mmCIF file of C-alpha atoms (C1' of nucleotides) in Angstrom:
data_model
loop_
_atom_site.group_PDB
_atom_site.id
_atom_site.type_symbol
_atom_site.label_atom_id
_atom_site.label_comp_id
_atom_site.label_asym_id
_atom_site.label_seq_id
_atom_site.Cartn_x
_atom_site.Cartn_y
_atom_site.Cartn_z
ATOM 1 C CA MET A 93 37.782 327.374 73.333
ATOM 2 C CA ASN A 94 37.799 331.239 74.471
ATOM 3 C CA ASN A 95 37.472 333.252 71.484
ATOM 4 C CA SER A 96 39.217 336.298 72.904
ATOM 5 C CA VAL A 97 42.219 334.589 73.292
ATOM 6 C CA MET A 98 42.025 332.855 69.761
ATOM 7 C CA MET A 99 41.880 336.325 68.005
ATOM 8 C CA MET A 100 44.890 337.723 70.159
ATOM 9 C CA ALA A 101 42.661 340.916 70.590
ATOM 10 C CA MET A 102 39.978 342.212 72.335
ATOM 11 C CA ASP A 103 37.700 344.210 69.900
ATOM 12 C CA GLN A 104 35.502 342.100 68.310
ATOM 13 C CA ASP A 105 34.280 340.001 71.174
ATOM 14 C CA PRO A 106 30.517 339.872 70.804
ATOM 15 C CA ILE A 107 29.892 338.384 67.238
ATOM 16 C CA LYS A 108 31.676 340.212 64.714
ATOM 17 C CA MET A 109 31.513 343.829 66.381
ATOM 18 C CA LEU A 110 28.122 343.555 64.790
ATOM 19 C CA GLN A 111 25.635 346.293 65.211
ATOM 20 C CA ASP A 112 22.558 345.345 67.452
ATOM 21 C CA PRO A 113 19.600 347.466 66.986
ATOM 22 C CA ILE A 114 17.236 344.818 68.590
ATOM 23 C CA SER A 115 18.509 344.397 72.029
ATOM 24 C CA SER A 116 16.606 347.787 72.408
ATOM 25 C CA ARG A 117 13.190 346.054 71.850
ATOM 26 C CA LEU A 118 11.580 344.981 74.653
ATOM 27 C CA GLY A 119 9.932 342.439 73.067
ATOM 28 C CA TYR A 120 13.338 340.943 71.915
ATOM 29 C CA LEU A 121 14.668 341.034 75.121
ATOM 30 C CA LEU A 122 11.662 339.378 76.810
ATOM 31 C CA ARG A 123 12.141 336.543 74.283
ATOM 32 C CA ARG A 124 15.616 336.288 74.838
ATOM 33 C CA ALA A 125 15.163 336.207 78.909
ATOM 34 C CA SER A 126 12.209 333.744 78.761
ATOM 35 C CA ALA A 127 14.628 331.577 76.384
ATOM 36 C CA ALA A 128 17.450 331.856 78.821
ATOM 37 C CA MET A 129 15.542 330.789 81.801
ATOM 38 C CA MET A 130 13.841 328.074 79.782
ATOM 39 C CA ALA A 131 16.915 326.616 78.683
ATOM 40 C CA ASP A 132 18.249 326.978 82.811
ATOM 41 C CA LEU A 133 15.293 325.223 83.791
ATOM 42 C CA GLY A 134 15.208 322.645 81.124
ATOM 43 C CA ALA A 135 18.464 321.545 82.190
ATOM 44 C CA ALA A 136 18.026 321.501 85.822
ATOM 45 C CA LEU A 137 14.482 319.772 85.522
ATOM 46 C CA ALA A 138 16.029 317.139 83.016
ATOM 47 C CA GLU A 139 18.098 315.837 86.090
ATOM 48 C CA ILE A 140 14.649 314.206 87.499
ATOM 49 C CA ASP A 141 13.459 313.441 83.581
ATOM 50 C CA LEU A 142 10.917 316.314 83.395
ATOM 51 C CA ARG A 143 10.084 318.661 81.065
ATOM 52 C CA PRO A 144 9.115 322.404 82.149
ATOM 53 C CA VAL A 145 5.762 321.496 80.903
ATOM 54 C CA GLU A 146 5.504 318.448 83.116
ATOM 55 C CA GLY A 147 7.135 319.926 86.153
ATOM 56 C CA THR A 148 4.156 322.900 85.644
ATOM 57 C CA ILE A 149 1.513 320.434 85.434
ATOM 58 C CA LEU A 150 2.608 318.609 88.417
ATOM 59 C CA ILE A 151 2.489 321.722 90.380
ATOM 60 C CA LEU A 152 -0.850 322.624 88.932
ATOM 61 C CA VAL A 153 -2.458 319.383 89.713
ATOM 62 C CA GLY A 154 -0.980 319.328 93.290
ATOM 63 C CA ALA A 155 -2.624 322.672 93.810
ATOM 64 C CA ASN A 156 -5.705 321.652 92.153
ATOM 65 C CA PRO A 157 -6.670 318.161 93.108
ATOM 66 C CA GLY A 158 -9.390 316.806 91.192
ATOM 67 C CA CYS A 159 -9.115 319.476 88.476
ATOM 68 C CA ILE A 160 -9.730 318.458 85.103
ATOM 69 C CA GLN A 161 -7.645 318.348 81.793
ATOM 70 C CA SER A 162 -9.405 320.892 80.162
ATOM 71 C CA ASP A 163 -8.893 323.620 82.742
ATOM 72 C CA LEU A 164 -5.434 322.965 83.060
ATOM 73 C CA GLY A 165 -5.192 323.316 78.991
ATOM 74 C CA ARG A 166 -6.782 326.758 79.395
ATOM 75 C CA MET A 167 -4.770 327.987 82.018
ATOM 76 C CA LEU A 168 -2.082 327.127 80.320
ATOM 77 C CA GLY A 169 -2.917 328.050 76.858
ATOM 78 C CA ILE A 170 -2.430 324.176 75.784
ATOM 79 C CA LYS A 171 -5.220 322.902 73.328
ATOM 80 C CA ARG A 172 -7.102 319.885 74.638
ATOM 81 C CA ALA A 173 -5.253 317.554 71.715
ATOM 82 C CA ASN A 174 -2.243 318.406 72.847
ATOM 83 C CA MET A 175 -2.804 317.841 76.663
ATOM 84 C CA VAL A 176 -3.932 314.451 76.206
ATOM 85 C CA PRO A 177 -0.019 312.943 75.438
ATOM 86 C CA LEU A 178 1.093 315.195 78.164
ATOM 87 C CA VAL A 179 -0.854 313.902 81.198
ATOM 88 C CA SER A 180 -0.939 310.577 79.744
ATOM 89 C CA ALA A 181 2.817 310.208 79.941
ATOM 90 C CA LEU A 182 2.456 311.802 83.711
ATOM 91 C CA ALA A 183 -0.199 309.092 84.287
ATOM 92 C CA THR A 184 1.675 306.479 83.010
ATOM 93 C CA ARG A 185 4.927 307.355 84.916
ATOM 94 C CA GLY A 186 2.718 306.832 87.765
ATOM 95 C CA TYR A 187 2.370 310.608 88.524
ATOM 96 C CA ILE A 188 -1.089 311.579 87.803
ATOM 97 C CA GLU A 189 -3.989 309.101 88.778
ATOM 98 C CA LYS A 190 -7.414 309.984 86.718
ATOM 99 C CA SER A 191 -10.740 309.504 88.072
ATOM 100 C CA PRO A 192 -13.949 310.100 85.869
ATOM 101 C CA VAL A 193 -16.110 312.368 88.068
ATOM 102 C CA ASP A 194 -18.374 313.489 85.096
ATOM 103 C CA GLY A 195 -18.515 310.544 82.638
ATOM 104 C CA ARG A 196 -16.976 312.891 80.296
ATOM 105 C CA SER A 197 -14.269 314.935 82.366
ATOM 106 C CA LEU A 198 -11.774 312.870 84.368
ATOM 107 C CA ALA A 199 -10.716 314.353 87.745
ATOM 108 C CA LEU A 200 -6.984 314.586 88.096
ATOM 109 C CA SER A 201 -4.775 313.805 91.364
ATOM 110 C CA LEU A 202 -1.209 313.448 92.238
ATOM 111 C CA THR A 203 -0.237 310.081 93.146
ATOM 112 C CA ALA A 204 2.377 309.379 96.142
ATOM 113 C CA GLN A 205 5.097 309.316 93.448
ATOM 114 C CA GLY A 206 3.784 312.274 91.756
ATOM 115 C CA GLU A 207 3.320 314.653 95.118
ATOM 116 C CA GLN A 208 7.089 313.361 95.743
ATOM 117 C CA ALA A 209 7.833 314.571 92.016
ATOM 118 C CA ARG A 210 5.995 317.569 92.686
ATOM 119 C CA LEU A 211 8.093 318.553 95.452
ATOM 120 C CA ALA A 212 11.179 317.824 93.566
ATOM 121 C CA VAL A 213 10.336 320.010 90.873
ATOM 122 C CA GLU A 214 9.368 322.644 93.090
ATOM 123 C CA THR A 215 12.586 322.352 94.829
ATOM 124 C CA LEU A 216 14.770 322.376 91.576
ATOM 125 C CA MET A 217 12.572 325.439 90.513
ATOM 126 C CA ASP A 218 13.398 327.563 93.834
ATOM 127 C CA VAL A 219 17.144 326.806 93.177
ATOM 128 C CA HIS A 220 16.856 327.610 89.719
ATOM 129 C CA GLU A 221 14.759 330.871 90.138
ATOM 130 C CA SER A 222 17.257 331.914 92.879
ATOM 131 C CA ARG A 223 19.813 331.520 90.440
ATOM 132 C CA PHE A 224 18.170 334.436 88.341
ATOM 133 C CA GLU A 225 16.923 336.514 90.995
ATOM 134 C CA ARG A 226 20.223 337.045 92.195
ATOM 135 C CA LEU A 227 20.770 338.956 89.062
ATOM 136 C CA LEU A 228 17.754 341.493 89.875
ATOM 137 C CA ALA A 229 19.512 342.639 93.336
ATOM 138 C CA GLY A 230 18.015 346.195 93.797
ATOM 139 C CA ARG A 231 16.737 347.118 90.557
ATOM 140 C CA ASP A 232 14.287 350.118 90.185
ATOM 141 C CA GLU A 233 11.430 351.159 87.528
ATOM 142 C CA SER A 234 13.218 351.680 84.127
ATOM 143 C CA ALA A 235 15.760 349.042 85.043
ATOM 144 C CA LEU A 236 13.139 346.574 84.095
ATOM 145 C CA ARG A 237 14.911 346.873 80.838
ATOM 146 C CA ARG A 238 18.500 346.348 82.086
ATOM 147 C CA ALA A 239 17.019 343.536 84.465
ATOM 148 C CA LEU A 240 15.852 341.836 81.130
ATOM 149 C CA ALA A 241 19.097 342.173 79.574
ATOM 150 C CA LEU A 242 20.706 340.476 82.364
ATOM 151 C CA ILE A 243 18.477 337.540 82.459
ATOM 152 C CA ALA A 244 18.800 337.396 78.654
ATOM 153 C CA GLU A 245 22.460 336.888 79.764
ATOM 154 C CA GLY A 246 21.941 334.775 82.101
ATOM 155 C CA PRO A 247 24.187 333.467 85.363
ATOM 156 C CA CYS A 248 25.006 329.993 83.681
ATOM 157 C CA PHE A 249 26.192 330.394 80.341
ATOM 158 C CA ASP A 250 29.758 329.892 79.692
ATOM 159 C CA ASP A 251 30.494 329.857 76.106
ATOM 160 C CA THR A 252 31.119 325.919 75.977
ATOM 161 C CA GLU A 253 27.787 326.257 73.464
ATOM 162 C CA GLY A 254 26.553 328.604 70.947
ATOM 163 C CA GLY A 255 25.014 331.798 72.210
ATOM 164 C CA PRO A 256 23.905 333.073 75.455
ATOM 165 C CA ALA A 257 20.659 331.125 75.066
ATOM 166 C CA PRO A 258 18.754 329.111 72.435
ATOM 167 C CA MET A 259 16.510 330.851 70.507
ATOM 168 C CA SER A 260 13.915 329.973 68.076
ATOM 169 C CA VAL A 261 13.558 330.748 64.404
ATOM 170 C CA GLY A 262 9.394 331.431 64.514
ATOM 171 C CA ASP A 263 9.334 333.644 67.417
ATOM 172 C CA LEU A 264 12.021 336.353 67.357
ATOM 173 C CA GLY A 265 10.589 339.631 68.123
ATOM 174 C CA MET B 1347 -19.002 336.100 74.081
ATOM 175 C CA ASN B 1348 -18.267 337.555 77.209
ATOM 176 C CA ASN B 1349 -17.605 334.519 79.737
ATOM 177 C CA SER B 1350 -18.788 336.397 82.992
ATOM 178 C CA VAL B 1351 -21.975 337.357 81.163
ATOM 179 C CA MET B 1352 -22.603 333.840 80.165
ATOM 180 C CA MET B 1353 -22.319 332.591 83.505
ATOM 181 C CA MET B 1354 -24.457 334.814 85.105
ATOM 182 C CA ALA B 1355 -21.844 335.761 88.404
ATOM 183 C CA MET B 1356 -18.562 336.946 88.746
ATOM 184 C CA ASP B 1357 -17.072 334.202 90.938
ATOM 185 C CA GLN B 1358 -15.389 331.964 88.658
ATOM 186 C CA ASP B 1359 -14.049 334.266 86.057
ATOM 187 C CA PRO B 1360 -10.614 333.114 85.350
ATOM 188 C CA ILE B 1361 -10.632 329.547 84.717
ATOM 189 C CA LYS B 1362 -12.607 327.441 87.036
ATOM 190 C CA MET B 1363 -11.543 329.146 90.140
ATOM 191 C CA LEU B 1364 -8.364 327.254 89.725
ATOM 192 C CA GLN B 1365 -5.402 327.967 92.085
ATOM 193 C CA ASP B 1366 -2.415 329.530 90.309
ATOM 194 C CA PRO B 1367 0.822 328.572 92.009
ATOM 195 C CA ILE B 1368 2.855 329.273 88.972
ATOM 196 C CA SER B 1369 2.217 332.972 88.377
ATOM 197 C CA SER B 1370 4.883 333.495 91.077
ATOM 198 C CA ARG B 1371 7.144 332.156 89.071
ATOM 199 C CA LEU B 1372 9.630 334.541 87.123
ATOM 200 C CA GLY B 1373 10.264 332.021 84.400
ATOM 201 C CA TYR B 1374 6.713 331.456 83.686
ATOM 202 C CA LEU B 1375 6.072 335.175 83.936
ATOM 203 C CA LEU B 1376 8.596 335.544 81.391
ATOM 204 C CA ARG B 1377 7.498 333.055 79.179
ATOM 205 C CA ARG B 1378 3.342 334.283 79.082
ATOM 206 C CA ALA B 1379 4.881 337.661 78.876
ATOM 207 C CA SER B 1380 7.147 336.890 75.990
ATOM 208 C CA ALA B 1381 4.158 334.924 74.378
ATOM 209 C CA ALA B 1382 1.737 338.025 74.736
ATOM 210 C CA MET B 1383 4.018 340.306 72.755
ATOM 211 C CA MET B 1384 5.001 337.825 70.347
ATOM 212 C CA ALA B 1385 1.276 337.274 69.453
ATOM 213 C CA ASP B 1386 0.843 340.535 69.248
ATOM 214 C CA LEU B 1387 4.027 341.536 66.983
ATOM 215 C CA GLY B 1388 3.273 338.595 65.114
ATOM 216 C CA ALA B 1389 -0.255 339.887 64.305
ATOM 217 C CA ALA B 1390 1.280 343.081 63.399
ATOM 218 C CA LEU B 1391 3.995 342.138 61.037
ATOM 219 C CA ALA B 1392 1.341 339.979 59.014
ATOM 220 C CA GLU B 1393 -0.202 343.096 57.861
ATOM 221 C CA ILE B 1394 3.279 342.935 55.487
ATOM 222 C CA ASP B 1395 3.312 339.308 55.392
ATOM 223 C CA LEU B 1396 6.515 339.052 57.562
ATOM 224 C CA ARG B 1397 7.165 336.793 60.313
ATOM 225 C CA PRO B 1398 8.798 338.317 63.597
ATOM 226 C CA VAL B 1399 11.856 336.483 62.608
ATOM 227 C CA GLU B 1400 12.044 337.895 59.336
ATOM 228 C CA GLY B 1401 11.313 341.622 60.682
ATOM 229 C CA THR B 1402 14.184 341.195 62.832
ATOM 230 C CA ILE B 1403 16.623 339.847 60.164
ATOM 231 C CA LEU B 1404 15.686 342.706 58.086
ATOM 232 C CA ILE B 1405 16.386 344.934 61.040
ATOM 233 C CA LEU B 1406 19.640 343.383 61.507
ATOM 234 C CA VAL B 1407 20.923 343.157 57.869
ATOM 235 C CA GLY B 1408 20.031 347.129 57.567
ATOM 236 C CA ALA B 1409 21.691 348.164 60.326
ATOM 237 C CA ASN B 1410 24.914 345.816 59.318
ATOM 238 C CA PRO B 1411 25.403 345.973 55.590
ATOM 239 C CA GLY B 1412 27.560 343.088 54.125
ATOM 240 C CA CYS B 1413 27.633 341.198 57.172
ATOM 241 C CA ILE B 1414 27.345 337.408 56.713
ATOM 242 C CA GLN B 1415 24.434 335.311 57.456
ATOM 243 C CA SER B 1416 26.735 333.087 59.991
ATOM 244 C CA ASP B 1417 27.146 336.434 61.981
ATOM 245 C CA LEU B 1418 23.041 337.004 61.730
ATOM 246 C CA GLY B 1419 22.608 333.221 63.154
ATOM 247 C CA ARG B 1420 25.029 333.614 65.866
ATOM 248 C CA MET B 1421 23.811 336.360 67.259
ATOM 249 C CA LEU B 1422 19.959 335.525 67.010
ATOM 250 C CA GLY B 1423 20.715 331.974 68.292
ATOM 251 C CA ILE B 1424 19.795 330.255 64.999
ATOM 252 C CA LYS B 1425 21.854 327.567 63.501
ATOM 253 C CA ARG B 1426 23.574 327.820 60.195
ATOM 254 C CA ALA B 1427 21.372 325.352 58.671
ATOM 255 C CA ASN B 1428 17.936 327.243 59.656
ATOM 256 C CA MET B 1429 19.438 330.531 58.342
ATOM 257 C CA VAL B 1430 19.187 328.961 54.812
ATOM 258 C CA PRO B 1431 15.574 329.267 54.237
ATOM 259 C CA LEU B 1432 15.226 332.377 56.349
ATOM 260 C CA VAL B 1433 17.251 334.447 54.036
ATOM 261 C CA SER B 1434 16.466 332.687 51.004
ATOM 262 C CA ALA B 1435 13.037 333.457 51.512
ATOM 263 C CA LEU B 1436 14.326 337.132 52.298
ATOM 264 C CA ALA B 1437 16.324 336.978 48.892
ATOM 265 C CA THR B 1438 13.221 335.595 46.637
ATOM 266 C CA ARG B 1439 11.045 338.500 47.754
ATOM 267 C CA GLY B 1440 13.785 340.878 46.467
ATOM 268 C CA TYR B 1441 14.242 342.326 50.053
ATOM 269 C CA ILE B 1442 18.241 340.649 50.628
ATOM 270 C CA GLU B 1443 20.976 340.658 48.319
ATOM 271 C CA LYS B 1444 23.549 338.215 48.830
ATOM 272 C CA SER B 1445 27.234 339.474 47.263
ATOM 273 C CA PRO B 1446 29.863 336.699 47.560
ATOM 274 C CA VAL B 1447 32.698 338.287 49.668
ATOM 275 C CA ASP B 1448 34.838 335.566 50.781
ATOM 276 C CA GLY B 1449 33.934 332.463 48.394
ATOM 277 C CA ARG B 1450 32.483 331.068 51.069
ATOM 278 C CA SER B 1451 30.780 333.826 52.831
ATOM 279 C CA LEU B 1452 27.749 335.844 51.538
ATOM 280 C CA ALA B 1453 27.795 339.542 52.329
ATOM 281 C CA LEU B 1454 24.226 340.381 52.998
ATOM 282 C CA SER B 1455 22.630 343.710 52.099
ATOM 283 C CA LEU B 1456 19.155 345.462 51.721
ATOM 284 C CA THR B 1457 17.767 346.143 48.647
ATOM 285 C CA ALA B 1458 15.493 349.160 47.867
ATOM 286 C CA GLN B 1459 12.402 347.258 48.718
ATOM 287 C CA GLY B 1460 14.108 345.561 51.436
ATOM 288 C CA GLU B 1461 14.974 348.849 52.644
ATOM 289 C CA GLN B 1462 11.240 349.828 52.521
ATOM 290 C CA ALA B 1463 10.220 346.924 54.313
ATOM 291 C CA ARG B 1464 12.647 347.668 57.104
ATOM 292 C CA LEU B 1465 11.264 350.707 57.664
ATOM 293 C CA ALA B 1466 7.342 349.558 57.827
ATOM 294 C CA VAL B 1467 8.721 346.838 60.172
ATOM 295 C CA GLU B 1468 10.597 349.207 62.271
ATOM 296 C CA THR B 1469 7.123 351.576 62.644
ATOM 297 C CA LEU B 1470 5.170 348.317 63.198
ATOM 298 C CA MET B 1471 7.320 347.464 65.646
ATOM 299 C CA ASP B 1472 7.304 350.732 67.387
ATOM 300 C CA VAL B 1473 3.621 350.916 67.356
ATOM 301 C CA HIS B 1474 3.490 347.437 68.624
ATOM 302 C CA GLU B 1475 6.003 348.368 71.452
ATOM 303 C CA SER B 1476 4.252 351.133 72.416
ATOM 304 C CA ARG B 1477 1.018 349.525 73.230
ATOM 305 C CA PHE B 1478 2.814 347.625 76.022
ATOM 306 C CA GLU B 1479 5.399 350.117 77.409
ATOM 307 C CA ARG B 1480 1.799 352.081 77.947
ATOM 308 C CA LEU B 1481 1.651 349.307 80.626
ATOM 309 C CA LEU B 1482 4.531 349.850 82.462
ATOM 310 C CA ALA B 1483 4.534 353.674 82.980
ATOM 311 C CA GLY B 1484 5.700 354.149 86.041
ATOM 312 C CA ARG B 1485 7.002 350.829 87.528
ATOM 313 C CA ASP B 1486 9.462 350.550 90.309
ATOM 314 C CA GLU B 1487 12.180 347.754 91.031
ATOM 315 C CA SER B 1488 9.849 344.544 92.706
ATOM 316 C CA ALA B 1489 6.933 345.962 90.159
ATOM 317 C CA LEU B 1490 9.345 343.890 87.659
ATOM 318 C CA ARG B 1491 7.213 341.031 88.482
ATOM 319 C CA ARG B 1492 3.661 342.893 88.177
ATOM 320 C CA ALA B 1493 4.973 344.731 84.904
ATOM 321 C CA LEU B 1494 5.555 341.226 83.571
ATOM 322 C CA ALA B 1495 2.142 339.846 84.681
ATOM 323 C CA LEU B 1496 0.542 343.105 83.129
ATOM 324 C CA ILE B 1497 2.411 342.334 79.784
ATOM 325 C CA ALA B 1498 1.291 338.958 79.921
ATOM 326 C CA GLU B 1499 -2.475 339.914 80.241
ATOM 327 C CA GLY B 1500 -1.833 341.898 77.338
ATOM 328 C CA PRO B 1501 -3.272 345.102 76.025
ATOM 329 C CA CYS B 1502 -4.945 343.511 72.961
ATOM 330 C CA PHE B 1503 -6.288 340.220 74.121
ATOM 331 C CA ASP B 1504 -9.662 340.448 74.351
ATOM 332 C CA ASP B 1505 -11.623 336.858 74.774
ATOM 333 C CA THR B 1506 -12.272 336.346 71.385
ATOM 334 C CA GLU B 1507 -10.182 333.829 71.447
ATOM 335 C CA GLY B 1508 -8.571 331.250 73.752
ATOM 336 C CA GLY B 1509 -6.560 332.246 76.649
ATOM 337 C CA PRO B 1510 -4.600 335.608 76.858
ATOM 338 C CA ALA B 1511 -1.919 334.556 74.634
ATOM 339 C CA PRO B 1512 -0.969 331.099 72.771
ATOM 340 C CA MET B 1513 1.607 329.358 74.776
ATOM 341 C CA SER B 1514 3.804 326.432 74.120
ATOM 342 C CA VAL B 1515 3.793 322.733 75.028
ATOM 343 C CA GLY B 1516 7.600 322.548 75.480
ATOM 344 C CA ASP B 1517 8.828 325.418 76.962
ATOM 345 C CA LEU B 1518 6.535 326.178 79.946
ATOM 346 C CA GLY B 1519 8.178 327.446 83.003
ATOM 347 C "C1'" DC C 1465 51.444 321.917 51.920
ATOM 348 C "C1'" DT C 1466 48.674 319.928 54.911
ATOM 349 C "C1'" DT C 1467 45.699 320.494 58.674
ATOM 350 C "C1'" DG C 1468 42.017 322.348 60.958
ATOM 351 C "C1'" DA C 1469 38.523 325.359 60.561
ATOM 352 C "C1'" DA C 1470 34.406 328.133 58.873
ATOM 353 C "C1'" DT C 1471 30.623 328.836 55.537
ATOM 354 C "C1'" DG C 1472 26.529 327.734 53.071
ATOM 355 C "C1'" DT C 1473 24.039 324.218 52.117
ATOM 356 C "C1'" DT C 1474 21.057 319.866 51.624
ATOM 357 C "C1'" DA C 1475 19.110 316.246 54.098
ATOM 358 C "C1'" DT C 1476 16.617 314.446 57.801
ATOM 359 C "C1'" DG C 1477 14.291 313.066 61.777
ATOM 360 C "C1'" DA C 1478 12.368 314.926 66.629
ATOM 361 C "C1'" DA C 1479 9.525 317.934 68.502
ATOM 362 C "C1'" DT C 1480 5.899 321.219 68.859
ATOM 363 C "C1'" DC C 1481 1.647 323.040 67.793
ATOM 364 C "C1'" DA C 1482 -2.794 323.538 65.322
ATOM 365 C "C1'" DT C 1483 -6.887 321.919 62.901
ATOM 366 C "C1'" DA C 1484 -10.577 318.933 61.938
ATOM 367 C "C1'" DG C 1485 -13.455 315.238 63.254
ATOM 368 C "C1'" DC C 1486 -15.609 311.709 66.670
ATOM 369 C "C1'" DA C 1487 -17.832 309.662 70.374
ATOM 370 C "C1'" DA C 1488 -19.683 310.239 74.785
ATOM 371 C "C1'" DT C 1489 -21.642 313.014 78.048
ATOM 372 C "C1'" DA C 1490 -23.867 317.301 79.916
ATOM 373 C "C1'" DT C 1491 -26.488 321.428 79.603
ATOM 374 C "C1'" DT C 1492 -29.798 324.844 78.360
ATOM 375 C "C1'" DG C 1493 -34.305 326.187 76.990
ATOM 376 C "C1'" DA C 1494 -38.337 325.974 74.501
ATOM 377 C "C1'" DT D 1149 -39.505 316.258 78.083
ATOM 378 C "C1'" DC D 1150 -36.677 316.810 74.339
ATOM 379 C "C1'" DA D 1151 -34.134 318.485 70.888
ATOM 380 C "C1'" DA D 1152 -30.450 321.738 70.181
ATOM 381 C "C1'" DT D 1153 -25.891 323.128 71.653
ATOM 382 C "C1'" DA D 1154 -21.664 322.956 74.571
ATOM 383 C "C1'" DT D 1155 -18.195 320.335 76.449
ATOM 384 C "C1'" DT D 1156 -14.574 316.675 77.499
ATOM 385 C "C1'" DG D 1157 -11.249 313.178 75.849
ATOM 386 C "C1'" DC D 1158 -9.531 311.502 72.042
ATOM 387 C "C1'" DT D 1159 -7.529 310.270 67.401
ATOM 388 C "C1'" DA D 1160 -5.521 311.426 63.298
ATOM 389 C "C1'" DT D 1161 -3.191 314.510 60.776
ATOM 390 C "C1'" DG D 1162 -0.440 318.387 58.735
ATOM 391 C "C1'" DA D 1163 2.441 322.370 59.247
ATOM 392 C "C1'" DT D 1164 5.945 324.604 61.294
ATOM 393 C "C1'" DT D 1165 10.359 324.850 63.987
ATOM 394 C "C1'" DC D 1166 14.303 323.060 65.322
ATOM 395 C "C1'" DA D 1167 18.428 320.059 65.885
ATOM 396 C "C1'" DT D 1168 21.853 316.730 63.931
ATOM 397 C "C1'" DA D 1169 24.780 314.829 60.489
ATOM 398 C "C1'" DA D 1170 27.210 315.235 56.446
ATOM 399 C "C1'" DC D 1171 29.432 317.382 52.406
ATOM 400 C "C1'" DA D 1172 32.203 320.576 49.236
ATOM 401 C "C1'" DT D 1173 34.001 324.724 48.951
ATOM 402 C "C1'" DT D 1174 37.442 327.922 50.885
ATOM 403 C "C1'" DC D 1175 39.741 330.276 54.208
ATOM 404 C "C1'" DA D 1176 43.656 330.296 58.199
ATOM 405 C "C1'" DA D 1177 47.589 328.760 60.104
ATOM 406 C "C1'" DG D 1178 51.263 325.831 60.931
#
DNA sequence: CTTGAATGTTATGAATCATAGCAATATTGA
DNA sequence: TCAATATTGCTATGATTCATAACATTCAAG
């Protein structure tokens, strides 16, 4: 499965000796770095059958008991309409409790299970994050770029899959 | 349209005085920063009716004349199947030329129009990027976090819209 | 030559995300 | 007070993004 073995030489390792004039773009580095961390976090949270968004919402509700759906959405940049199935799913799983506070607003809070899940999420996120922070040991100012490139490489992407990290079609930059 | 005016006081400016335990997460900062830059780049490239991916592909083909579709896809982390409509669209617009090199592979290269478009893309990207690099003037090591937060804030997001930058549902972290 | 891999392609479904609209309620201000 | 407006949760819906599977053709290797 190792391509440097398959092709007997070590010259065209990355892709096809392709010129890369976009990795110097800050936005592109950010995108790749973000994608790398997202993939890692997604894999980590999959262990407790939770997506990154859901974990984030659990953390947010845990830190803001009684907050309402709309505020969460505004904070995360998620539209009201799309928040509905998100918190509904978490409520169905018994993680989030809704109690009307306003007639129109619902105050959200974590159930016991929800608090437990939130704790698990936070633990997994800590481990996940430390995996990447190790890469940024003693970095200085303009090393921001190099740091992002390092993150984009990622600590946990052997070549058992495709590239270093999944990338989206619509949002390359 | 300024909410600090609408509510007469300056206490609950951000959302609802909501606690924010996730902005300390590197992954979340990266995601938001990336989203902020993506939004800005998307708006910039819309001026020439091009999406960020398409601009990126133009740059990549320009720097690698004769490269094949698959290599581009691997480099960008885009699957073969999803590359097809992308380069097809650029070919239809007269920006990219395909010439069979292999019987199965197609060598891609920029047409004259394509080269012109690539130049425009690169110019717009330069301006776009400088908007953000101004924010990172003289930052040092652990200021990486602060820098990302700054980028996430963005230079060009007044509150005429929703949040500071669009955020995805599936990929929060 | 035969097997296996790669490339471009199509078709298709899942997931993400935005838009529009609605009913109920709250807020504002004349 | 009360009418206009805004907010909240919600539904429905379409567009876009993305992954999977399969296929025909062509190349590479044994």
